[in-house]
Amino acid sequence: MTAEGLRGREPEQDMIAELLAGARAGVSSSLVLRGEPGIGKTALLDHAAAAAGDLRLLRGTGIEFEAELPFSGLQSLVRPALGSLAALPGPQREALEAAFGLGPATGSEPMLVGLAVLSLLAEHAGTTGLLCLVDDAQWLDRASRDALVFAARRLHAEGVAMIFAARDGEGSFPSPGLPELGLSGLLPEAAAALLDRHPLAPAVRHRLLAEAGGNPLALLELPVALAAEGGGAFPLGVLPLTSRLQLAFHGRISRMPESCQSLLLVAAAEETGELAVILRAAAALGASVEDLSSAERAGLVLRGDADGTTIRFRHPLIRAAVYQRAPLGQRLAVHRALATALGAPEYADRRAWHLAAAATGTDEEAAAALERTAARALGRSGHEAAAAAYERAARLSADPAARAHREALAAEAALEAGDLGRARALGDRAARQLAGAPAVNARIAHVRALANFWQGSYSTAHRLLLDGAGIVCGTDPGQAAALLIQAVHTSWYLGERQLAATLDQLAALPLDDADPLAPVGPYLARLDRGRPERERPSPLGDVLAAVRRRGGAPGQVLTILCGSALALGQDADAYELATALAAGHRARGGAGRLPTVLFFMAEGEIFTGRHLNALATAAEALKLARDTGQQQWVSQFSSVLAYLDAAEGDEAACRRNAEEGLAGAAPGTVSPGAPWAHWSLGLLDLGLGRAEAALARFERLTREPMRHHICATRSTPDLVESAVRVGAPDRAAEPLARFERWAGSIRQPWADALVLRCRGLLAADDEAEACYTAALELHDREDRPLEYARTALLYGEWLRRARRKAEARGPLNDALEVFDRLGMRPWAERARGELTATGVQDRGPGPAGGTAAGLTPQELQIVRLAAQGLSNRDIAAQLFLSHRTVGYHLYKAYPKLGVVSRGELRDVADRLGV
């Protein structure tokens, strides 16, 4: 179905016209077309290309092939745009060059390639705009697919339109967050008009209309097949439509000369369509370039590019018909011929896959070639490709130890690719085959544990980590320590008993003092609330320095230390480490690793009352978590946003975000976002005066498996206030005692101040004032303004009840100023009501959140970075955006902030505290 012959697709053409108009106006957009084979997806792409006009055009196609060659689909698509590579920031340019084999392997994060693609498309769009078309997207290699979808999700103001076409039910092209359009069959009138291009008897015409179901390709091709088969022998109605179309194409192929069929089979087996390679392999099978002419005249193949160096099949179903219906012996011979034709070093990866396809049993030559291919793929961040190559190499391995080793490597690569189900299956298979080799067994246990953990199977993950540590504790205590430190993380989700037992095992390891992990165990041991502690925990900075002196620790260990520091009340140290880790991930393009450390940053910002910063951090992280498919962090950040909603008194948004945070718990566990969700809902109720409902929420946090979580600890002062308000102070006794022990162990002035606030709430009138005033003395009014304000509010209320109205006005005004600045409406109204009761005239609500209240979270994030002096390109690299999108958001932010130039942003940021 050609673009000129489009019938019945007017709504789809209108949608495409809207996308193209947007690109010309500098607005970016994307669309995924989905439908069965032959439904007209390619015809719509052809129509879009024809309508592009002055827009630049990039076009590529996914190819169905067993080989997983990383970034092959992407390279084919963007080859005409590579002239713009020089304009990209250095790390992005180097990552893309490495991905395409144009430069040395950098081992960069896969998402850095996605960011580089976004920047490349923005540069190539220039001032005229760009149309990017990808057909058969379901057959893109995983690395290409991830990079393109990542870029498509982050398009905004570059003037780029991206349209993907993907089959229903074949391959995989997940595209969450991208708009989709499902194509159905043509309406009867349009279908009849298309079929009537062929002279048909009425009965045959009626039957074909019914059989085709409005499928345009069927309406065009089945009449031709019927005519070739003598008008009625073709088996309509017996097979699914796709199979019938393949039969139709195969009938045409089978009438070609034998040498031409051989050449077509070579072309079908060589996914790149590189003509020189196809002709070399075909020559070994008795075919020549003349046979190509016959295939072209029959309309089976077309030139793939303007210079004639590649060929392609007119439709993927023709390729499928050629390959799938060829006898096995012929296919094996073709792959052997292609492996021989691809003997040059630059073809090593393709040669390895053809050797594998030609194998009829175990084949160490092919297995070793695939293992080398996998190693090269890892160097280019092609983890999915590496997993596929290692897995196939394992199947070709005769030696059981080699097979298990390669399956272990495949499992590790699949885990890095985020393919958790595959990693789990490969790890399970390798574990069954391994005998002896404790270190390899422990590695496999680690892979299986992480795959289970990220799928929500916390108990299984924990057991695997403990088992793995047990295997190597006598031979490699360092490896055992790494496993047990990870087990501390998994035990955190299971309960205090499991946490304490894991910390005991870690402490019992005979770890050499020179090991980089030696300082980590004693620090983590302070997480066990049941241990009597006489000394303050070592500062995180001292622990990190000791680790560095011994050679440094993996990033995963540093991340666990970051979360542990927050649990030990070392908020500033944790925030400093999280910020440094985030900067490193941004520099390396580690979008997938950012949500973890951004979570700790957001917690630190909330604990210190920097709600605007927390909003910007959490909103960015939630989008990254969605973009990279990390449901755990979607849950966590939804709950963090619920807390910020609760602070503002936005009940609908709070409940909506908390509901998402509570969703998706595995059987027998709580969702990752549950602790923050319960705190958020409790804070919402407390702020809105529903103390009984708030207390019930907070009490849920005092029970297993959440009672040791950071949220359970930090929400205790809210629980105490709720209990006092409902007249049930006894319900606060045990949680407060636990909080006092924690505060006594961490020895932080701000924690002592919170203890004093709680005691003031519970104390008799003759003791309460001393508690409140001592708490206000200890509070850090500058670095923790919210906690100061909460205590000032309670003290002001106490003074007003004691009929000391004049004295109450000072702390109440202090509290109101903070609540208004943070946009905490319910708390501000409560303070304002108390002030009115002291005789102060109500001046009405203050400006919620200051000038920044009108900024979106992304605008706030960009303004914050611009105020630090970063250029648009620097900001784009930090936030995984294009520099044009950054410029667009700054343009929108200036009038909201009342500024006209970049130079004014620093003063505005200082004023807002961001």
GROMACS .gro file of N, CA and C in nm, residues 65-66 250 253 264-270 313 317-328 330-332 334-335 357:
model
   90
   65PHE      N    1   1.613  -1.067   1.337
   65PHE     CA    2   1.728  -1.155   1.323
   65PHE      C    3   1.765  -1.206   1.461
   66GLU      N    4   1.823  -1.320   1.467
   66GLU     CA    5   1.858  -1.378   1.596
   66GLU      C    6   1.967  -1.298   1.666
  250HIS      N    7   0.541  -1.644  -0.076
  250HIS     CA    8   0.626  -1.760  -0.106
  250HIS      C    9   0.591  -1.818  -0.242
  253ILE      N   10   0.787  -1.628  -0.479
  253ILE     CA   11   0.931  -1.658  -0.469
  253ILE      C   12   0.962  -1.792  -0.535
  264LEU      N   13   1.817  -1.466  -0.264
  264LEU     CA   14   1.718  -1.410  -0.173
  264LEU      C   15   1.733  -1.467  -0.032
  265LEU      N   16   1.767  -1.594  -0.020
  265LEU     CA   17   1.786  -1.655   0.111
  265LEU      C   18   1.907  -1.594   0.182
  266VAL      N   19   2.014  -1.569   0.106
  266VAL     CA   20   2.130  -1.501   0.165
  266VAL      C   21   2.091  -1.363   0.215
  267ALA      N   22   2.015  -1.288   0.135
  267ALA     CA   23   1.973  -1.154   0.174
  267ALA      C   24   1.882  -1.159   0.298
  268ALA      N   25   1.799  -1.263   0.306
  268ALA     CA   26   1.711  -1.275   0.422
  268ALA      C   27   1.788  -1.309   0.549
  269ALA      N   28   1.899  -1.382   0.534
  269ALA     CA   29   1.979  -1.423   0.650
  269ALA      C   30   2.076  -1.315   0.695
  270GLU      N   31   2.115  -1.222   0.607
  270GLU     CA   32   2.209  -1.116   0.641
  270GLU      C   33   2.130  -0.988   0.669
  313PHE      N   34   1.407  -0.594   0.150
  313PHE     CA   35   1.285  -0.657   0.099
  313PHE      C   36   1.172  -0.555   0.099
  317LEU      N   37   0.729  -0.935   0.551
  317LEU     CA   38   0.670  -1.068   0.532
  317LEU      C   39   0.735  -1.143   0.416
  318ILE      N   40   0.787  -1.070   0.316
  318ILE     CA   41   0.860  -1.137   0.207
  318ILE      C   42   0.986  -1.199   0.264
  319ARG      N   43   1.058  -1.123   0.344
  319ARG     CA   44   1.179  -1.176   0.406
  319ARG      C   45   1.147  -1.298   0.492
  320ALA      N   46   1.040  -1.289   0.570
  320ALA     CA   47   1.001  -1.402   0.654
  320ALA      C   48   0.964  -1.523   0.570
  321ALA      N   49   0.894  -1.500   0.459
  321ALA     CA   50   0.856  -1.611   0.372
  321ALA      C   51   0.978  -1.679   0.313
  322VAL      N   52   1.078  -1.599   0.272
  322VAL     CA   53   1.201  -1.654   0.214
  322VAL      C   54   1.273  -1.741   0.316
  323TYR      N   55   1.292  -1.686   0.436
  323TYR     CA   56   1.377  -1.755   0.534
  323TYR      C   57   1.306  -1.871   0.601
  324GLN      N   58   1.183  -1.849   0.646
  324GLN     CA   59   1.116  -1.952   0.726
  324GLN      C   60   1.074  -2.073   0.644
  325ARG      N   61   1.054  -2.055   0.514
  325ARG     CA   62   1.009  -2.168   0.432
  325ARG      C   63   1.123  -2.235   0.356
  326ALA      N   64   1.246  -2.188   0.380
  326ALA     CA   65   1.361  -2.256   0.319
  326ALA      C   66   1.395  -2.381   0.399
  327PRO      N   67   1.437  -2.489   0.335
  327PRO     CA   68   1.477  -2.610   0.407
  327PRO      C   69   1.593  -2.580   0.502
  328LEU      N   70   1.600  -2.654   0.614
  328LEU     CA   71   1.702  -2.632   0.715
  328LEU      C   72   1.842  -2.641   0.655
  330GLN      N   73   1.950  -2.573   0.361
  330GLN     CA   74   1.984  -2.453   0.285
  330GLN      C   75   2.016  -2.336   0.378
  331ARG      N   76   1.941  -2.324   0.486
  331ARG     CA   77   1.968  -2.215   0.580
  331ARG      C   78   2.105  -2.231   0.644
  332LEU      N   79   2.139  -2.353   0.682
  332LEU     CA   80   2.271  -2.376   0.742
  332LEU      C   81   2.383  -2.342   0.644
  334VAL      N   82   2.371  -2.131   0.399
  334VAL     CA   83   2.376  -1.986   0.381
  334VAL      C   84   2.451  -1.920   0.496
  335HIS      N   85   2.425  -1.962   0.619
  335HIS     CA   86   2.494  -1.901   0.734
  335HIS      C   87   2.644  -1.934   0.729
  357ALA      N   88   2.455  -1.967   1.403
  357ALA     CA   89   2.337  -2.010   1.329
  357ALA      C   90   2.366  -2.131   1.241
   0.00000   0.00000   0.00000
